[in-house]
Coordinates of C-alpha atoms and ligand atoms in Angstrom, one line a residue:
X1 CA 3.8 -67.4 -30.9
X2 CA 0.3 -67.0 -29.6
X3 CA -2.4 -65.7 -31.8
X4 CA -5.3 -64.1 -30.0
X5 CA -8.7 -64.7 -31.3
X6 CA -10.4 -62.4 -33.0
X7 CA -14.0 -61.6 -30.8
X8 CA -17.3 -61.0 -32.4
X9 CA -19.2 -58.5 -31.0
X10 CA -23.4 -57.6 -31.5
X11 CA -23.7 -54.3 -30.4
X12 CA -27.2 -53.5 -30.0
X13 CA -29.2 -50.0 -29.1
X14 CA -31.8 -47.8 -30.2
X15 CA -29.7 -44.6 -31.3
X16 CA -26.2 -44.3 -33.2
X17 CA -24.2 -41.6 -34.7
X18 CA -24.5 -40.4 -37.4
X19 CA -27.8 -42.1 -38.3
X20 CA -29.6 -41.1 -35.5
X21 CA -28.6 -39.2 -32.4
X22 CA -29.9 -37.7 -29.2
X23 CA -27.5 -37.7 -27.0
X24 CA -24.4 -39.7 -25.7
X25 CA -25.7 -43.0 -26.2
X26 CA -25.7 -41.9 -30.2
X27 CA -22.2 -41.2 -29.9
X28 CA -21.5 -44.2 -27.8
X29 CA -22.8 -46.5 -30.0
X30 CA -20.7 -45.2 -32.7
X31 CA -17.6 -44.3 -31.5
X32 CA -16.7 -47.7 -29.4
X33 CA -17.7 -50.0 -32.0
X34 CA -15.1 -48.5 -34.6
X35 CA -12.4 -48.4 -31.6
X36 CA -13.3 -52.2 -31.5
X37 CA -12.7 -52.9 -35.0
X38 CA -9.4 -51.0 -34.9
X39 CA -8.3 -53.8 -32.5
X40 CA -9.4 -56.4 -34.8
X41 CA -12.9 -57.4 -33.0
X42 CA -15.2 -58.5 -35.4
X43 CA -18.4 -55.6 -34.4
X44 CA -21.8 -55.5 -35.9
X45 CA -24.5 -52.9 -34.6
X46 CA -27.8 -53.5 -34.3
X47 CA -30.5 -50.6 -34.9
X48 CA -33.3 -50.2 -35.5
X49 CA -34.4 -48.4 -39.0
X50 CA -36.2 -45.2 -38.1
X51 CA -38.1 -43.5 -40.8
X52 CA -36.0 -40.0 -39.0
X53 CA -32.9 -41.4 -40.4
X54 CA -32.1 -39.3 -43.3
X55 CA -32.3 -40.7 -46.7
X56 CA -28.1 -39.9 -47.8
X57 CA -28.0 -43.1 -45.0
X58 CA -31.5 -45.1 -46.4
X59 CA -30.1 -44.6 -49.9
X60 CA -27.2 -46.7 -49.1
X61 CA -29.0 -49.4 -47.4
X62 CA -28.5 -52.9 -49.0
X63 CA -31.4 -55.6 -48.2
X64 CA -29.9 -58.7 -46.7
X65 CA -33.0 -60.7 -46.1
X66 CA -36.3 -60.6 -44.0
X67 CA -39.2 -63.0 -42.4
X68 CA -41.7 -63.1 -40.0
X69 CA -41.4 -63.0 -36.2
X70 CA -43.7 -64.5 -33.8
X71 CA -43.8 -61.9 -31.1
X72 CA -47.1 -61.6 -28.9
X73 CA -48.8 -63.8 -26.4
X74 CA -51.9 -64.3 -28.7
X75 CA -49.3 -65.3 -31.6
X76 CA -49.4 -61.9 -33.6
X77 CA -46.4 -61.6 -35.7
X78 CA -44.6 -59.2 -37.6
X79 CA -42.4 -58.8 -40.6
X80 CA -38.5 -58.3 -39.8
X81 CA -36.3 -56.9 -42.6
X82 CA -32.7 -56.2 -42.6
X83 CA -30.8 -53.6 -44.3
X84 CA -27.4 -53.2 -44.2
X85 CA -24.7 -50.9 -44.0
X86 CA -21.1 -50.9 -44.0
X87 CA -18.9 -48.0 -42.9
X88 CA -15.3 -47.6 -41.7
X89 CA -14.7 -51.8 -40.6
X90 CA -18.0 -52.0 -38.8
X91 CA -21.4 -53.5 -40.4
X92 CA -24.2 -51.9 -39.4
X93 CA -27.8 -54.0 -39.8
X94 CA -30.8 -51.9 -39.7
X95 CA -34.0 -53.9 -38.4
X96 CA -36.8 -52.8 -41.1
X97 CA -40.7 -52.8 -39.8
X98 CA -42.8 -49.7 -40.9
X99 CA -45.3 -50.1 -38.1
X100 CA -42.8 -49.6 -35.0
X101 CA -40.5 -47.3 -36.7
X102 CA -42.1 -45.1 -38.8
X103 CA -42.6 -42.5 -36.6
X104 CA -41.0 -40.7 -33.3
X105 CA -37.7 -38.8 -33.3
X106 CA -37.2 -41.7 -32.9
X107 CA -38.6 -41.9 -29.6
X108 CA -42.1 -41.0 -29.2
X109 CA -43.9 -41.5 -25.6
X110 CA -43.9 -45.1 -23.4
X111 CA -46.7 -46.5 -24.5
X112 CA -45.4 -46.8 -27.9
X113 CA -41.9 -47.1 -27.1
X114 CA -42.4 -50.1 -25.1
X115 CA -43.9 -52.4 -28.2
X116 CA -41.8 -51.1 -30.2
X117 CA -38.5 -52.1 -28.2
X118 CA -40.1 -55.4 -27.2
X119 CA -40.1 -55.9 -30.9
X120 CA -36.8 -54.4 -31.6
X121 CA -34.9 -56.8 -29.2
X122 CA -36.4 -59.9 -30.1
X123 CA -35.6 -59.0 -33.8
X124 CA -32.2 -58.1 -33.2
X125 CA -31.7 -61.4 -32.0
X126 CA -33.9 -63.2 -34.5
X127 CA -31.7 -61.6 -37.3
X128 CA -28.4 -62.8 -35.9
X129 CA -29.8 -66.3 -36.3
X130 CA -31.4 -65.5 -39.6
X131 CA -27.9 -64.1 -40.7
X132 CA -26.6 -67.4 -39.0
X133 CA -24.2 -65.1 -36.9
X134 CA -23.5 -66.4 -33.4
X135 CA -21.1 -63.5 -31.7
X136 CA -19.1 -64.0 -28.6
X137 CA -20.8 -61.4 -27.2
X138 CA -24.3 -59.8 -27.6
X139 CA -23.5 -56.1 -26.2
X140 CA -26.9 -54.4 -25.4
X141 CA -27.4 -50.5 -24.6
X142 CA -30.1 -49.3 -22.0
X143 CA -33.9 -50.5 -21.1
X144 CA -34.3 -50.8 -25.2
X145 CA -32.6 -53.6 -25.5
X146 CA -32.7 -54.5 -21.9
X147 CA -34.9 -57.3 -22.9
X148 CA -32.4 -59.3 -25.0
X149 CA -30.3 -61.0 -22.1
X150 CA -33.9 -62.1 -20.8
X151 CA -35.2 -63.7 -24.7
X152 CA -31.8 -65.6 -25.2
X153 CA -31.9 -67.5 -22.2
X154 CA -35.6 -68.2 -22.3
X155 CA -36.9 -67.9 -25.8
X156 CA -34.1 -68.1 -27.8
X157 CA -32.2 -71.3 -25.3
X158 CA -32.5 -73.9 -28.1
X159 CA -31.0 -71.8 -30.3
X160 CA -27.0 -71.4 -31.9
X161 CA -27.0 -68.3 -29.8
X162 CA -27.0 -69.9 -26.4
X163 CA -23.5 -69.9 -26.5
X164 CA -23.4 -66.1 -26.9
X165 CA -22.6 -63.9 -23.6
X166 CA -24.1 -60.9 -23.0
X167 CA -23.0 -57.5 -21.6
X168 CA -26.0 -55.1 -20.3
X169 CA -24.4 -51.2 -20.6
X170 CA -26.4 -49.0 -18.3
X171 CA -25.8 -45.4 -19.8
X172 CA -28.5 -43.7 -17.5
X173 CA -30.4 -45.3 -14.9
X174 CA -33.0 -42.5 -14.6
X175 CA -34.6 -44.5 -18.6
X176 CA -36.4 -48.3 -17.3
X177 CA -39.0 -48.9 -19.7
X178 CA -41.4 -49.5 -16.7
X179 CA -45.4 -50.6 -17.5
X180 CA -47.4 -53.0 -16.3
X181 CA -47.5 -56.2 -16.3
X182 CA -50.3 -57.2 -18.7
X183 CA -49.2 -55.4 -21.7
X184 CA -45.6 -56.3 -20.8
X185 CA -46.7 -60.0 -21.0
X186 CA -48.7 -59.5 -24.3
X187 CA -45.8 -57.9 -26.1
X188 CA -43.2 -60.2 -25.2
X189 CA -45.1 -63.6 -24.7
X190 CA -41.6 -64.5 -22.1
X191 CA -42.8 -67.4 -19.2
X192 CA -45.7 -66.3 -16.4
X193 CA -42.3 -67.2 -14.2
X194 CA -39.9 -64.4 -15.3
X195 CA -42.4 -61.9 -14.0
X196 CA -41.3 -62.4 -10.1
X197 CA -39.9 -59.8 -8.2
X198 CA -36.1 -60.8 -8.8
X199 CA -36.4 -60.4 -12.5
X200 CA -39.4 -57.7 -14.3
X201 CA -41.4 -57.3 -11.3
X202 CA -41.5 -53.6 -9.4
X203 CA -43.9 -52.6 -7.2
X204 CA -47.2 -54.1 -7.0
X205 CA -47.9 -54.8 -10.9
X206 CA -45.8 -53.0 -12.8
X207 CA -42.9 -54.3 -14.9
X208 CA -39.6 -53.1 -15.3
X209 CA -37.3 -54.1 -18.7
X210 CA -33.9 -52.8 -17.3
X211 CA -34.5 -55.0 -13.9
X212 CA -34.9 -57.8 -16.0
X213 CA -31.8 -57.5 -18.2
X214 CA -29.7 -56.7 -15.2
X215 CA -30.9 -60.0 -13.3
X216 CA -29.7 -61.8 -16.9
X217 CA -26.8 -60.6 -18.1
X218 CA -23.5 -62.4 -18.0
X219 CA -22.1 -58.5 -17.1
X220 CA -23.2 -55.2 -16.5
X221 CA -21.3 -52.4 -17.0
X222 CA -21.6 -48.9 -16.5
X223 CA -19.8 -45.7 -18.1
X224 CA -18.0 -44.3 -15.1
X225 CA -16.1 -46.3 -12.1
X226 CA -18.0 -43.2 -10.3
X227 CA -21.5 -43.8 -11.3
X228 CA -20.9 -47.7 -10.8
X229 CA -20.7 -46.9 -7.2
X230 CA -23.7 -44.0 -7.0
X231 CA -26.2 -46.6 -8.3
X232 CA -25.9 -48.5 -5.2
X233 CA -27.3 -46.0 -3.0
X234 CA -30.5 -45.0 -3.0
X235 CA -30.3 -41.0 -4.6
X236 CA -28.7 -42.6 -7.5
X237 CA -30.0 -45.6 -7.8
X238 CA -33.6 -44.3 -8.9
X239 CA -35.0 -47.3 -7.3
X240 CA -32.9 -50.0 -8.6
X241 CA -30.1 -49.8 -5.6
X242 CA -30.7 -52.6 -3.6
X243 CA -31.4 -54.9 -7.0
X244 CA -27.9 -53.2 -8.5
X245 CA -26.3 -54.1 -5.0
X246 CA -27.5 -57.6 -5.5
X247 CA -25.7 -58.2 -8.8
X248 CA -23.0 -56.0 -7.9
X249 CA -20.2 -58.7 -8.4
X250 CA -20.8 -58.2 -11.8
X251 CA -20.8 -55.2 -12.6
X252 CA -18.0 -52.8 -13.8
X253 CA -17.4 -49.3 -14.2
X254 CA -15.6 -48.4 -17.6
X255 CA -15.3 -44.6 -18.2
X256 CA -16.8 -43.2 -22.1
X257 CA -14.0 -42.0 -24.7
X258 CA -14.9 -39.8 -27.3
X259 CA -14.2 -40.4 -31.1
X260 CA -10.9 -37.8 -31.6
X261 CA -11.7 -37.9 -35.6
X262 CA -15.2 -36.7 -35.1
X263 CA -14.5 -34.3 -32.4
X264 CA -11.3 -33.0 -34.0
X265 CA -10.4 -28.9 -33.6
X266 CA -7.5 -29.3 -36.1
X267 CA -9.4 -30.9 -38.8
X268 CA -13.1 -29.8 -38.0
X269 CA -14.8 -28.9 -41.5
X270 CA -17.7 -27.0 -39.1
X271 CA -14.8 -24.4 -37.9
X272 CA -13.8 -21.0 -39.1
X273 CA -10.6 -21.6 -38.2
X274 CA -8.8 -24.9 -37.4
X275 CA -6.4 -24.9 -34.7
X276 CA -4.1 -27.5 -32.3
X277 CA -2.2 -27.5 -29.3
X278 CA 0.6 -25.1 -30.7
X279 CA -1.7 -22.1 -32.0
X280 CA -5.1 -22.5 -29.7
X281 CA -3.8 -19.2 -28.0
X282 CA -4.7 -17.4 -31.0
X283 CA -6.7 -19.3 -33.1
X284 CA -9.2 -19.8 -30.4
X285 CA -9.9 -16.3 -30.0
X286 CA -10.8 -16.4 -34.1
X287 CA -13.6 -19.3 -33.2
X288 CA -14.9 -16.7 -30.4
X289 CA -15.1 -14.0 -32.7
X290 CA -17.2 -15.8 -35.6
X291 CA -19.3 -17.4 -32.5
X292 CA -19.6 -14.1 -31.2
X293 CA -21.0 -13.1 -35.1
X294 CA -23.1 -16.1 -35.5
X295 CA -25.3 -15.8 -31.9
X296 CA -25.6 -11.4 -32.2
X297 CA -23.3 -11.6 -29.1
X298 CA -21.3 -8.4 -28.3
X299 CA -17.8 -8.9 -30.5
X300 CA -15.0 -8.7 -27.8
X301 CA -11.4 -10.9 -27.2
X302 CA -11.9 -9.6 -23.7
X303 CA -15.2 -11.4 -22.9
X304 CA -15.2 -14.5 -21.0
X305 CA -17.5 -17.0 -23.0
X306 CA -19.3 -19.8 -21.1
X307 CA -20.8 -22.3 -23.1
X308 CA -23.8 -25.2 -22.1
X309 CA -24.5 -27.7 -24.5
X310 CA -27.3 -30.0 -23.1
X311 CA -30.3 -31.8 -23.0
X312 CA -32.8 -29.5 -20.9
X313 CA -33.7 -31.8 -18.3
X314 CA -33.3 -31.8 -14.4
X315 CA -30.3 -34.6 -15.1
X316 CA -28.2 -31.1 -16.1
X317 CA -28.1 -29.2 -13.4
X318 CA -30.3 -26.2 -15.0
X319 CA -31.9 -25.3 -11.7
X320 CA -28.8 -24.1 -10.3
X321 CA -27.7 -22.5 -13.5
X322 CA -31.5 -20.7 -13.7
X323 CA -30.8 -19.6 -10.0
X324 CA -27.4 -18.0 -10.7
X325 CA -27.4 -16.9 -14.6
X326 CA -28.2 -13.3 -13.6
X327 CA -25.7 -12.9 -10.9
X328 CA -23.1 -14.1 -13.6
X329 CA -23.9 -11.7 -15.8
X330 CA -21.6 -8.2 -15.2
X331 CA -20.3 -6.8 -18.2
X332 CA -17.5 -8.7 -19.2
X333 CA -19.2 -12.6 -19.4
X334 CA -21.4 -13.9 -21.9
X335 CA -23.3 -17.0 -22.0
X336 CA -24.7 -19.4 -24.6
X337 CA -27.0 -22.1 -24.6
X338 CA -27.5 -24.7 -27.1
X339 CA -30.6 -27.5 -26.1
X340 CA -33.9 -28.7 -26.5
X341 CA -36.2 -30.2 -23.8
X342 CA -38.3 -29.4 -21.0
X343 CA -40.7 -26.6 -21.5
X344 CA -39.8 -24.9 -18.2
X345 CA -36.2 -24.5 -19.6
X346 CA -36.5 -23.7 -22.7
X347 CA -38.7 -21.0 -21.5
X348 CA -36.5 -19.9 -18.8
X349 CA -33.0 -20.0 -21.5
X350 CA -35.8 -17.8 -23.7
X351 CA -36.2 -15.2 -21.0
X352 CA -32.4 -14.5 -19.8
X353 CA -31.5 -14.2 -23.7
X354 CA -34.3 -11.4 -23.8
X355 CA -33.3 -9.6 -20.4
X356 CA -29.7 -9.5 -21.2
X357 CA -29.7 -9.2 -24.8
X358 CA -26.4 -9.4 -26.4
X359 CA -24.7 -11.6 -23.0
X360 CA -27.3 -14.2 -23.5
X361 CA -27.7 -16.2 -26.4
X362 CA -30.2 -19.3 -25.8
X363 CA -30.2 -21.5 -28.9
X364 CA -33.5 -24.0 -28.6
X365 CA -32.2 -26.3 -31.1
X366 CA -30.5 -29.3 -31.7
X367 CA -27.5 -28.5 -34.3
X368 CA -24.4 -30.5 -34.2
X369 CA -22.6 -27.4 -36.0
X370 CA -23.7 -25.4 -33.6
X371 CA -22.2 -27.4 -31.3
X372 CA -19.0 -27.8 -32.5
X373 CA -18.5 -24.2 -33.0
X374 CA -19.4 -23.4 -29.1
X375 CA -16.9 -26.2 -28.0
X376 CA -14.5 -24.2 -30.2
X377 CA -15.3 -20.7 -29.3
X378 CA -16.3 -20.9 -25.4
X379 CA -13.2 -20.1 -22.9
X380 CA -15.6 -22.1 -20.4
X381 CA -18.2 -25.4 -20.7
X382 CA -20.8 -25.3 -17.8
X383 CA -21.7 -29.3 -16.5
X384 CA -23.6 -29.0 -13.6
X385 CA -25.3 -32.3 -13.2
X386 CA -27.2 -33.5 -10.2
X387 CA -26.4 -36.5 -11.8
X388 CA -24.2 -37.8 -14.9
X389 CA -23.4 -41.4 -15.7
X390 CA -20.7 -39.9 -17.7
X391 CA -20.8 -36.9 -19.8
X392 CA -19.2 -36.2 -23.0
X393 CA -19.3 -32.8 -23.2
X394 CA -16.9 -31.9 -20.6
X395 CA -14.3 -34.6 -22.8
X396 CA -15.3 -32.5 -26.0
X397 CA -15.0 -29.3 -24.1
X398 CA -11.2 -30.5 -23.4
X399 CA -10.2 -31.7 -26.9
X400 CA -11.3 -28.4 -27.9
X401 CA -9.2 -26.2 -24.9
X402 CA -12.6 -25.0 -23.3
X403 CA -12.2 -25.4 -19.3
X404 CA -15.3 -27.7 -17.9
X405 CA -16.5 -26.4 -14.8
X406 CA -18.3 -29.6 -13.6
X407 CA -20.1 -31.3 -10.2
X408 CA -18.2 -33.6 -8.9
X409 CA -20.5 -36.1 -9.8
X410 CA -20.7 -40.0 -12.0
X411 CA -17.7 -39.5 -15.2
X412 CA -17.7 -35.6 -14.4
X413 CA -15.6 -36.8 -11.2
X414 CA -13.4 -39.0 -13.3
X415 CA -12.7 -37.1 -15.9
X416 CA -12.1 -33.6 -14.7
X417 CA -9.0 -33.2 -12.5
X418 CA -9.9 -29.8 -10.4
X419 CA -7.4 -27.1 -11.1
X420 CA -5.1 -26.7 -8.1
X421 CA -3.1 -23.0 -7.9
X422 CA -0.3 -24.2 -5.9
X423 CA 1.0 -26.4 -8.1
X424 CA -0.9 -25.2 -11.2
X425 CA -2.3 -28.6 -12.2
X426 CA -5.7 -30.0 -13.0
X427 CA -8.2 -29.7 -16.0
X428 CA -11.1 -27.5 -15.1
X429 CA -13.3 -25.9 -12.3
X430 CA -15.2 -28.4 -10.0
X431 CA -17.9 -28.4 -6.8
X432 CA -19.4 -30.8 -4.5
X433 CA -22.5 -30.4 -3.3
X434 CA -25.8 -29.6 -5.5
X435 CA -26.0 -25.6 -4.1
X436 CA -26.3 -22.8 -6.3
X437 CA -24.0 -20.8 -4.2
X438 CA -21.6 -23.7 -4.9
X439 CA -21.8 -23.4 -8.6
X440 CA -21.4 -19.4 -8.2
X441 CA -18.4 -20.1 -6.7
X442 CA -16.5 -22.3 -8.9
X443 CA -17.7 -19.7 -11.6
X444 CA -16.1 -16.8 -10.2
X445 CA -13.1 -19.0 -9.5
X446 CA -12.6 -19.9 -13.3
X447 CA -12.9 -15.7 -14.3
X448 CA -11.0 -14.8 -11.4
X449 CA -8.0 -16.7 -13.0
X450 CA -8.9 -16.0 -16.6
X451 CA -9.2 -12.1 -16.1
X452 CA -5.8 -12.2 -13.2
X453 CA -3.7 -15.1 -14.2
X454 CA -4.3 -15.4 -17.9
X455 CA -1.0 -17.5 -18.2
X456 CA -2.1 -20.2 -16.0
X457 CA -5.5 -20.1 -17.5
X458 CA -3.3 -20.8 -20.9
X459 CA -1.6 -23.4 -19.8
X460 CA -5.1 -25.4 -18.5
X461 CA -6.2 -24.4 -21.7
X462 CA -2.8 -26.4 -23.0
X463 CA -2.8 -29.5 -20.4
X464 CA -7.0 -30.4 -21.5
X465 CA -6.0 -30.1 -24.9
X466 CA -3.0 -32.6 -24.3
X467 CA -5.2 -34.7 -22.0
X468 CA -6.1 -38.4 -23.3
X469 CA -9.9 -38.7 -24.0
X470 CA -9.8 -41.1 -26.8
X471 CA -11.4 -44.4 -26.5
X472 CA -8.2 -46.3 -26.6
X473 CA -7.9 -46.9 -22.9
X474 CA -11.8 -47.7 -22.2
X475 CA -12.0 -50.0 -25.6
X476 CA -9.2 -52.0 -24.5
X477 CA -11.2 -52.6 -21.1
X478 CA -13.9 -53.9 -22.8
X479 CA -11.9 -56.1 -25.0
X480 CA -10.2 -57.5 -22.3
X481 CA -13.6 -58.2 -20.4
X482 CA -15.3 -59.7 -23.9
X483 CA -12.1 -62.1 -23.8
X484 CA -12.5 -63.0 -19.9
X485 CA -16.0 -64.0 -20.4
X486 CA -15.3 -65.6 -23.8
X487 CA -11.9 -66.8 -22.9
X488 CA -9.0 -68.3 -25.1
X489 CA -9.2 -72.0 -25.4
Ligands
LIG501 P1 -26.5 -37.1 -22.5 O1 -26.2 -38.4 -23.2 O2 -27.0 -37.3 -21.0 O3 -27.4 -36.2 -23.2 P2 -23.7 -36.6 -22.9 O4 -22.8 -35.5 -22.4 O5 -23.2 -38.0 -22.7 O6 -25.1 -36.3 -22.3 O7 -23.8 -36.4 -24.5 C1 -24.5 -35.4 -25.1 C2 -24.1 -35.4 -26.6 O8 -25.2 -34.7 -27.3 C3 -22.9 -34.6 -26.9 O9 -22.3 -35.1 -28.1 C4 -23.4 -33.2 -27.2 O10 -22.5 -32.4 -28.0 C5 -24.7 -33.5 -27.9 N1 -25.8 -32.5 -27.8 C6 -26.6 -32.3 -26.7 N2 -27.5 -31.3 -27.0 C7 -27.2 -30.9 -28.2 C8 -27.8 -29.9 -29.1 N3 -28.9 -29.2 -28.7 N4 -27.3 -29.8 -30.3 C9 -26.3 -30.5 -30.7 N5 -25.7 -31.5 -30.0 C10 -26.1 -31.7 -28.7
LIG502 C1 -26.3 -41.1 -21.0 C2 -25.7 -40.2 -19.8 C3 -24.4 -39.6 -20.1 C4 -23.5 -40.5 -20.8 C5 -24.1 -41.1 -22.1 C6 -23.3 -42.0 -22.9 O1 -27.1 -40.4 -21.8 O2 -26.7 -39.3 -19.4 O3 -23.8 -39.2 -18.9 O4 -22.3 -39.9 -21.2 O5 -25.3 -41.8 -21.7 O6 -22.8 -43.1 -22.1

């Protein structure tokens, strides 16, 4: 009998639940890893060690070492410590260094972000030596540790890592960690030579540290087959396309899971009432009532809920929600927001809560409670997106029985099946093209069917809750393309 061997994996980024979250990536970062483990890959995650952490995680931090890093071009160096962690089969090593990472939330603004990450990456790797750790694969997460396929194969060549590959996840393009070119140089002392236009260089002087990793990772890989294609062209590509189509052979599209512990309507401590397939006809409506209670929203079974759980940004969509939000609003729907971001949004979401007091709730917050009790007490989850590598939400939305009504755009497109009435199949409510009038539409479509057909509405409800969006099928993937580049021998 054949044995397969076990694979190490690095798995390096600058957020992870529940340490430190602020969006997908956080959940990312934590939920694949422990898929991973559960396959018997040896995984090890990489962060750094905010000061925002709270101090339940600090407390239970044990010190494994530290020692100083040469980082800059004028030989500056800095201290590295590493405190570890070690929860549920995976390791977690904490890079310690007071000056980058005692403030931000975690992030701050660009100009401190990019020393900081320029440090951060060449850490990372520096500890896997220091901790005489040489993984199969180094897997790094988005422009912040964009730079690490770039150090190993320059600074770090003579080195036991060499024989590491490395896989470069883009999670959203739109995030570079652009500057220019001197400072970029400074913070990162790498050769005058990697600086060309087929590795950092973008535009006249400017430097670009997601260019860079992509041009020198073994892989890249993307979190929807969907997206994987949009970044090739142009209005996806935020600039990038023709360097993406370059180094398309490899890259890979591998849809995002969601952890089914964590998001978990049976056995959610942050619910009023705890349901699963066989009672979410009635136990849902218990979740709508306290939500109802919670946000000063009108108590009524008969209202149709819409929930929107987001980061305010133009990424979501909100134009076309801010153009249609009052239309939508006729007695018998209600609306709740739950976000943080853009001033022009949070203002907006602020104003529609006042005008229609008691439909609107606006929540300008970040509250992971919060959230769970929307997913749980919304008939409806609004994703919009102009654009959306992924998504999560609509995959929470699901596990929880709340119909996504989605673009049909990146991981929305893969992972929401549109409801069809002739043969009463799909998962949720989709539209094509950015228009408001589109959005409207697909709106009215989902009431129309809740308010007329409530049985088929139920039995949506049913089919999203039965619906596989664990990471078993997308962790698999990976493993199998960890063990192509790192094969058996
Ligand atoms: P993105 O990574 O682009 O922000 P995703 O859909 O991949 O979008 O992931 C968003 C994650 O962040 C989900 O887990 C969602 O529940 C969570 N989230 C977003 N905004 C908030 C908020 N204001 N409060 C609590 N959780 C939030
Ligand atoms: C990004 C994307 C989102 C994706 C998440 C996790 O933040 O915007 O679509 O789900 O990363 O991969």
């Amino acid at each position: 009998m054949e044995f397969e061997t076990r694979r190490s994996i690095a798995f390096i980024g600058s957020e992870c639940y529940p340490f430190v979250k602020t969006g997908g990536l956080g959940d990312v970062m934590y939920a694949l890893p422990k898929a991973l483990a559960e396959m018997n890959c040896d995984v090890k995650v990489i962060l750094p060690r905010y000061h925002c952490i709270p101090s339940k995680y600090q407390e239970k931090m044990v010190y494994r070492g530290s020692f100083n890093m040469d980082l800059c071009a004028d030989g500056r160096s800095f201290y590295v410590g590493i405190m570890e962690y070690v929860w549920d089969g995976v390791v977690y090593d904490f890079i310690d260094n007071d000056e980058f990472f005692s403030y931000g939330n975690p992030y701050t603004n660009l100009v401190d972000d990019i020393p900081k990450f320029c440090y951060f990456s060449k850490a990372a790797l520096a500890a896997l030596n220091y901790m005489n750790w040489v993984p199969d694969i180094i897997h790094c997460h988005d422009w912040q540790a964009s730079l690490i396929p770039v150090m190993l194969r320059t600074q770090f060549a003579n080195t036991a890592l060499w024989d590491s590959k490395t896989v470069l996840t883009i999670h959203n393009l739109r995030f570079q960690g652009v500057y220019n070119i001197p400072t970029l140089k400074y913070w990162t002392n790498l050769p005058d030579d990697v600086f060309n236009i087929d590795v950092f260089k973008t535009g006249y002087e400017d430097a670009n540290m997601l260019k860079a990793g992509l041009a020198y990772a073994d892989i890249i890989t993307t979190v929807s087959e969907t997206y994987a294609g949009e970044i090739q062209t142009p209005f996806y590509g935020d600039g990038l396309d023709e360097h993406i189509r370059h180094h398309s052979g490899k890259l890979r599209g591998i849809v995002n899971g969601i952890d089914v512990e964590q998001w978990d309507p049976a056995n959610d401590p942050k619910l009023s009432t705890p349901y699963d397939i066989s009672n979410v006809l009635t136990q849902k409506r218990g979740n709508k009532k306290a939500l109802q209670e919670e946000l000063g929203l009108e108590v009524s079974d008969d209202k149709f809920v819409i929930g929107l759980i987001s980061r305010l940004t133009n990424q979501k969509g909100l134009d076309l929600v801010n153009e249609i939000l009052p239309g939508l609003i006729d007695g018998n729907t209600q609306v709740v927001v739950l976000g943080t971001g853009d001033a022009v949004y949070e203002e907006s979401f602020r104003n529609f809560e006042n005008w229609f007091k008691g439909s609107v709730c606006s929540c300008i917050m970040y509250d992971e409670g919060r959230a769970h009790r929307i997913y749980a007490g919304a008939d409806a989850l609004l994703v919009p997106s102009l654009f959306e590598p992924c998504g999560l939400t609509q995959l929470i939305a699901m596990r929880y029985g709340t119909v996504p009504i989605v673009r049909e755009t990146g991981g929305l497109k893969d992972t929401v099946q549109p409801y069809n009435m002739f043969t009463n199949d799909g998962n949720g409510f989709t539209f094509d093209r950015y228009e408001a009038g589109l959005l409207y539409d697909a709106i009215n479509r989902a009431k129309t069917i809740y308010f007329t057909d409530r049985w088929q509405w139920d039995e949506m409800v049913q089919r999203d809750m039965a619906k596989d969006v664990s990471w078993k099928a997308s962790a698999e993937k990976y493993r199998d393309l960890y063990m192509e580049l790192k094969p058996n021998y």
